XYZ file of C-alpha atoms in Angstrom:
393
model
C 58.144 89.988 19.566
C 55.435 88.090 21.252
C 55.192 85.217 18.688
C 59.030 84.833 18.856
C 58.863 84.528 22.639
C 56.095 81.995 22.492
C 58.143 80.080 19.882
C 61.211 80.070 22.075
C 59.150 78.816 24.960
C 57.743 76.062 22.838
C 61.198 74.927 21.663
C 62.564 74.869 25.254
C 59.800 72.333 26.208
C 61.365 69.525 24.290
C 64.973 68.372 24.638
C 65.789 67.890 21.037
C 68.637 68.301 18.562
C 68.890 68.707 14.840
C 70.955 66.297 12.778
C 72.219 67.467 9.501
C 73.845 64.713 7.358
C 75.740 66.151 4.434
C 77.653 64.917 1.372
C 78.931 67.311 -1.246
C 76.336 70.020 -0.678
C 78.635 72.938 -0.316
C 76.344 75.274 -2.256
C 73.564 74.996 0.308
C 75.184 73.734 3.531
C 75.955 77.169 5.049
C 72.485 78.500 4.319
C 70.830 75.364 5.886
C 73.079 75.544 9.033
C 72.464 79.222 9.578
C 68.696 78.797 9.248
C 68.681 75.976 11.779
C 70.796 78.006 14.212
C 67.929 80.533 14.366
C 66.046 77.900 16.226
C 68.554 75.909 18.274
C 72.251 75.484 19.022
C 71.708 71.778 19.572
C 73.056 70.653 16.097
C 74.910 67.583 15.091
C 76.515 67.732 11.652
C 77.596 64.513 10.013
C 80.030 64.967 7.089
C 79.685 61.693 5.185
C 83.123 61.794 3.388
C 82.505 64.881 1.336
C 85.098 65.709 -1.296
C 84.102 69.305 -2.032
C 84.553 72.407 0.194
C 82.360 70.997 2.992
C 85.233 70.570 5.420
C 86.378 74.184 5.026
C 82.829 75.475 5.496
C 82.474 73.412 8.726
C 85.577 75.118 10.266
C 83.282 78.084 10.873
C 80.963 75.849 12.927
C 83.503 74.397 15.354
C 81.175 75.207 18.270
C 78.737 72.537 16.931
C 79.023 68.739 17.398
C 80.636 67.306 14.241
C 81.140 63.764 12.985
C 83.439 63.303 10.057
C 83.560 60.071 7.990
C 86.872 59.464 6.219
C 84.876 58.253 3.209
C 81.256 58.157 1.961
C 79.425 55.465 3.972
C 75.891 56.388 2.862
C 72.993 58.421 4.336
C 71.809 55.608 6.501
C 75.166 55.205 8.292
C 75.352 59.049 8.622
C 71.976 59.053 10.335
C 72.719 56.075 12.514
C 75.923 57.659 13.758
C 74.068 60.949 14.283
C 71.447 59.086 16.343
C 74.094 57.379 18.455
C 75.753 60.682 19.215
C 72.416 62.326 20.085
C 71.535 59.485 22.474
C 75.106 59.746 24.144
C 74.570 63.463 24.576
C 71.163 62.824 26.303
C 68.768 64.172 23.746
C 65.198 62.821 23.689
C 64.352 63.588 20.160
C 66.257 64.244 16.899
C 65.028 66.243 13.897
C 66.811 65.345 10.663
C 67.051 67.928 7.946
C 68.777 67.396 4.519
C 71.504 69.835 3.584
C 70.539 70.282 -0.017
C 68.400 73.307 0.823
C 64.944 71.889 -0.087
C 63.671 72.089 3.526
C 62.911 75.137 5.609
C 64.135 75.384 9.211
C 61.050 77.487 9.974
C 59.095 74.188 10.116
C 61.051 73.128 13.234
C 58.561 74.685 15.612
C 55.816 72.781 13.910
C 57.556 69.447 14.634
C 57.983 70.422 18.262
C 54.330 71.606 18.579
C 53.129 68.279 17.142
C 55.308 66.231 19.468
C 53.784 68.075 22.411
C 50.377 66.785 21.290
C 51.609 63.240 20.334
C 54.710 62.474 22.537
C 56.978 59.638 21.370
C 55.751 59.768 17.823
C 57.842 59.564 14.652
C 56.963 62.485 12.547
C 57.619 62.661 8.800
C 57.416 65.950 6.865
C 54.806 65.699 4.105
C 55.810 67.514 0.957
C 53.562 68.884 -1.779
C 54.744 66.651 -4.644
C 52.492 68.344 -7.164
C 54.229 71.714 -6.983
C 56.502 73.166 -9.649
C 60.009 71.664 -10.265
C 59.334 68.459 -8.353
C 60.885 65.706 -10.540
C 58.434 63.096 -11.757
C 60.758 60.308 -10.555
C 60.558 61.644 -7.066
C 56.729 61.661 -7.152
C 56.662 58.091 -8.496
C 59.229 56.949 -6.027
C 57.228 58.429 -3.169
C 53.968 56.745 -4.309
C 55.873 53.453 -4.666
C 57.319 53.800 -1.124
C 53.886 54.814 0.346
C 52.224 51.672 -1.148
C 54.776 49.234 0.372
C 54.873 51.026 3.705
C 51.033 50.678 3.964
C 51.279 46.998 2.938
C 53.902 46.286 5.502
C 52.438 48.277 8.442
C 48.760 48.971 7.655
C 49.471 52.731 8.080
C 48.564 55.059 5.220
C 50.870 57.986 4.757
C 51.085 60.728 2.099
C 54.941 60.938 2.243
C 57.381 58.249 3.392
C 60.519 59.502 1.685
C 60.941 62.993 3.101
C 64.255 63.307 4.945
C 62.742 66.020 7.210
C 61.715 63.970 10.292
C 61.441 63.971 14.044
C 62.582 60.654 15.672
C 61.873 59.506 19.331
C 65.464 58.325 19.974
C 64.857 55.886 22.794
C 62.062 54.100 20.961
C 63.966 53.307 17.751
C 65.074 49.802 17.133
C 68.443 49.056 18.638
C 69.970 47.471 15.549
C 69.667 48.306 11.947
C 70.780 46.365 8.754
C 70.945 49.120 6.097
C 73.464 52.057 5.456
C 72.247 53.787 2.338
C 69.041 55.556 1.278
C 66.851 52.521 2.099
C 67.603 53.033 5.814
C 64.914 55.742 5.888
C 62.415 52.984 4.884
C 63.732 50.424 7.338
C 63.659 52.733 10.325
C 59.962 53.875 9.847
C 58.678 50.383 9.033
C 60.486 48.677 12.021
C 59.502 51.542 14.334
C 55.864 51.106 13.343
C 56.229 47.364 14.071
C 57.400 48.311 17.662
C 54.235 50.217 18.109
C 55.676 53.758 17.569
C 53.004 56.079 16.114
C 54.241 57.175 12.650
C 52.502 60.143 11.095
C 52.935 62.971 8.605
C 52.898 66.691 9.246
C 52.764 69.384 6.496
C 56.072 71.092 5.652
C 57.207 73.637 3.094
C 59.595 72.590 0.354
C 61.817 74.207 -2.255
C 63.059 72.403 -5.331
C 65.685 74.503 -7.020
C 67.323 72.603 -9.923
C 70.170 75.037 -9.988
C 71.331 74.237 -6.513
C 69.852 70.856 -5.498
C 72.335 67.942 -5.745
C 70.882 64.455 -5.603
C 73.068 61.490 -4.776
C 70.290 58.956 -5.449
C 71.626 56.375 -7.931
C 68.425 55.120 -9.827
C 69.533 51.570 -10.569
C 71.664 50.665 -7.454
C 69.457 52.433 -4.901
C 66.190 51.345 -6.398
C 67.524 47.744 -6.382
C 68.492 48.020 -2.704
C 65.124 49.458 -1.830
C 63.308 46.670 -3.742
C 65.330 43.976 -1.887
C 64.645 45.653 1.511
C 60.911 45.824 0.711
C 60.946 42.106 -0.294
C 62.459 41.207 3.104
C 60.089 43.609 4.970
C 56.982 42.151 3.283
C 57.946 38.541 4.027
C 58.686 39.432 7.602
C 55.400 41.259 7.838
C 53.348 38.319 6.358
C 55.123 35.541 8.173
C 55.713 37.110 11.558
C 54.438 40.647 12.237
C 50.740 40.200 11.138
C 50.229 36.838 12.764
C 51.984 38.219 15.916
C 49.636 41.208 16.061
C 46.622 39.016 15.404
C 47.349 36.721 18.406
C 48.375 39.652 20.606
C 44.994 41.322 19.940
C 43.071 38.183 20.396
C 44.906 37.274 23.617
C 44.499 40.784 25.110
C 40.739 40.850 24.308
C 40.085 37.191 25.030
C 39.698 34.816 22.117
C 35.922 34.455 22.557
C 35.266 38.094 22.771
C 37.683 38.747 19.968
C 35.895 36.245 17.709
C 32.473 37.709 18.568
C 33.324 41.442 18.272
C 36.227 41.574 15.709
C 35.004 38.845 13.388
C 31.272 38.225 13.558
C 30.511 41.812 14.507
C 32.996 43.522 12.159
C 31.742 46.368 9.930
C 32.239 44.209 6.832
C 29.201 43.259 4.806
C 27.990 39.661 4.787
C 29.341 39.344 1.271
C 32.830 40.495 2.199
C 32.809 38.196 5.202
C 31.739 35.217 2.963
C 34.363 36.244 0.457
C 37.067 36.116 3.125
C 35.912 32.648 4.146
C 35.950 31.574 0.420
C 39.479 32.993 -0.013
C 40.772 31.022 3.074
C 39.214 27.835 1.879
C 40.658 28.238 -1.552
C 44.180 28.959 -0.230
C 43.936 26.246 2.399
C 43.173 23.523 -0.227
C 45.331 24.840 -2.964
C 48.746 23.148 -3.565
C 50.789 26.215 -2.474
C 52.445 24.424 0.428
C 54.929 26.770 2.235
C 53.399 29.825 0.688
C 49.838 29.668 1.876
C 50.092 32.266 4.664
C 52.007 34.703 2.432
C 49.436 34.306 -0.440
C 46.505 34.532 1.937
C 47.555 37.731 3.603
C 48.641 39.264 0.359
C 45.315 38.597 -1.448
C 43.316 39.543 1.713
C 45.198 42.862 1.715
C 44.803 43.619 -1.988
C 41.080 42.669 -1.939
C 40.545 44.436 1.358
C 39.011 41.392 2.986
C 38.990 40.433 6.776
C 42.379 38.841 7.341
C 41.268 37.195 10.538
C 38.334 35.384 8.902
C 40.445 34.443 5.867
C 43.252 33.046 8.075
C 40.877 31.014 10.267
C 39.224 29.611 7.248
C 42.574 28.596 5.710
C 42.937 26.192 8.568
C 40.879 23.726 6.592
C 44.286 22.292 5.863
C 44.706 21.548 9.584
C 46.971 18.421 9.891
C 44.210 15.914 10.684
C 42.359 16.975 7.509
C 45.375 16.910 5.187
C 45.051 13.224 4.149
C 41.481 13.829 3.178
C 42.352 16.975 1.214
C 45.170 15.137 -0.655
C 42.970 12.171 -1.430
C 40.139 14.362 -2.583
C 42.446 16.336 -4.783
C 43.883 13.183 -6.392
C 40.421 11.729 -6.792
C 39.176 15.054 -8.360
C 42.187 15.148 -10.698
C 41.619 11.569 -11.819
C 38.574 12.802 -13.768
C 40.695 15.150 -15.779
C 44.208 13.516 -15.798
C 44.849 9.806 -16.301
C 46.286 8.424 -13.084
C 49.191 5.883 -12.939
C 48.019 4.118 -9.820
C 44.891 3.151 -8.028
C 44.656 5.322 -4.833
C 42.922 4.211 -1.676
C 42.364 6.483 1.415
C 44.286 4.568 3.980
C 47.785 4.383 5.493
C 49.211 3.193 2.165
C 48.768 6.708 0.676
C 52.241 8.216 0.700
C 54.172 11.203 -0.631
C 55.518 8.985 -3.399
C 51.952 8.584 -4.644
C 51.654 12.350 -4.871
C 55.011 12.725 -6.573
C 54.110 10.065 -9.147
C 50.768 11.784 -9.850
C 51.914 15.374 -9.412
C 49.950 16.721 -12.359
C 46.852 14.919 -11.263
C 47.139 16.309 -7.774
C 47.797 19.834 -8.764
C 44.916 19.963 -11.204
C 42.606 18.188 -8.791
C 43.461 20.400 -5.857
C 42.879 23.638 -7.782
C 39.494 22.357 -8.949
C 38.663 21.017 -5.461
C 39.704 24.353 -3.988
C 37.574 26.365 -6.376
C 34.472 24.198 -5.997
C 34.812 24.128 -2.130
C 35.474 27.833 -1.799
C 32.508 28.805 -3.918
C 30.238 26.310 -2.087
C 31.271 27.186 1.380
C 31.441 30.846 0.596
C 27.853 30.763 -0.723
C 26.664 28.785 2.298
C 28.448 31.185 4.631
C 26.690 34.089 2.999
C 23.369 32.497 3.571
C 24.070 31.628 7.173
C 25.426 35.163 7.950
C 22.367 36.668 6.304
C 20.048 34.408 8.245
C 21.971 35.068 11.518
C 21.804 38.882 11.171
C 18.126 38.816 10.154
C 17.338 36.673 13.219
C 19.341 39.005 15.509
C 17.595 42.108 14.094
C 14.126 40.530 14.707
C 15.129 39.977 18.307
């Protein structure tokens, strides 16, 4: 009895509810609800337009809060309406559990214990995707989702698709844009962008092919998820990462930030020089309008210091642009026959670039390559000299 008493005391420490979204899961719904009721009576059921016996089953649970959609609106909409009801009722946290029977209510105390250690976190149950009966497409989809989540937020997780989660209701974004399965990606990415700690906790899982009903539509839902990730990646590269960079620099002080986070970073001299070379190459290359996106993408993929790369890319700072353009055209003239004689003065216009587009593109790529390799090499020598001098002192 003692462990049970301790468990009840633990559960009473947190004002939480359990949200159960359901759509045509009549085979497992009753078992899931009964198992949850062993731990709490604070249950919100969202019947997302089920057309099976779900409505009849729910008549036996009239003492619980129920939301009924007249038609299927999607899991995202079901969760959003569940969150809204939980906030109106005054709950601080909401645990979401799928009604297909793959989750165990016995993990609820583990979520509550973890939130006691890390208040206001968003916890995602981490499943063992290598166990028997786990569909290969689920394992692949999870790895795909994990990769993009890390790219968009910088946070590495083992499972980003599990529906068994604990949400800090007051810290979630106030407005969402998705209604289907992709909502579970949107909510964790945008919560992480708000500064909410997103982490995994281990959970048990049961995959029973005879009972489990999946409503995931491979083509439609994967397309929706891909479109969402495209939007999130662009937002991350164009706004979130630059915002976080300037916030960190401003908070620490730009001089201190430069000395500690850039010059004194844990990267090797070679990786610092490589980041400088990447910034120079992107800054000179003819990718106008896409330079920041490309820079941060390559810096992330190559695991280079984004700050160093970004600062180096400012070689294309407005006062330098005429020199870069002229140098590119001049370099290109050695490889592509030019139509006009170009002079570096006020007569150099955009029309000159348009008329000599091939010459400019070829020249800028060659100039970018030569400049990045040269400056990268010189940077490596200077950094090595700087560090050796510092160590001697």
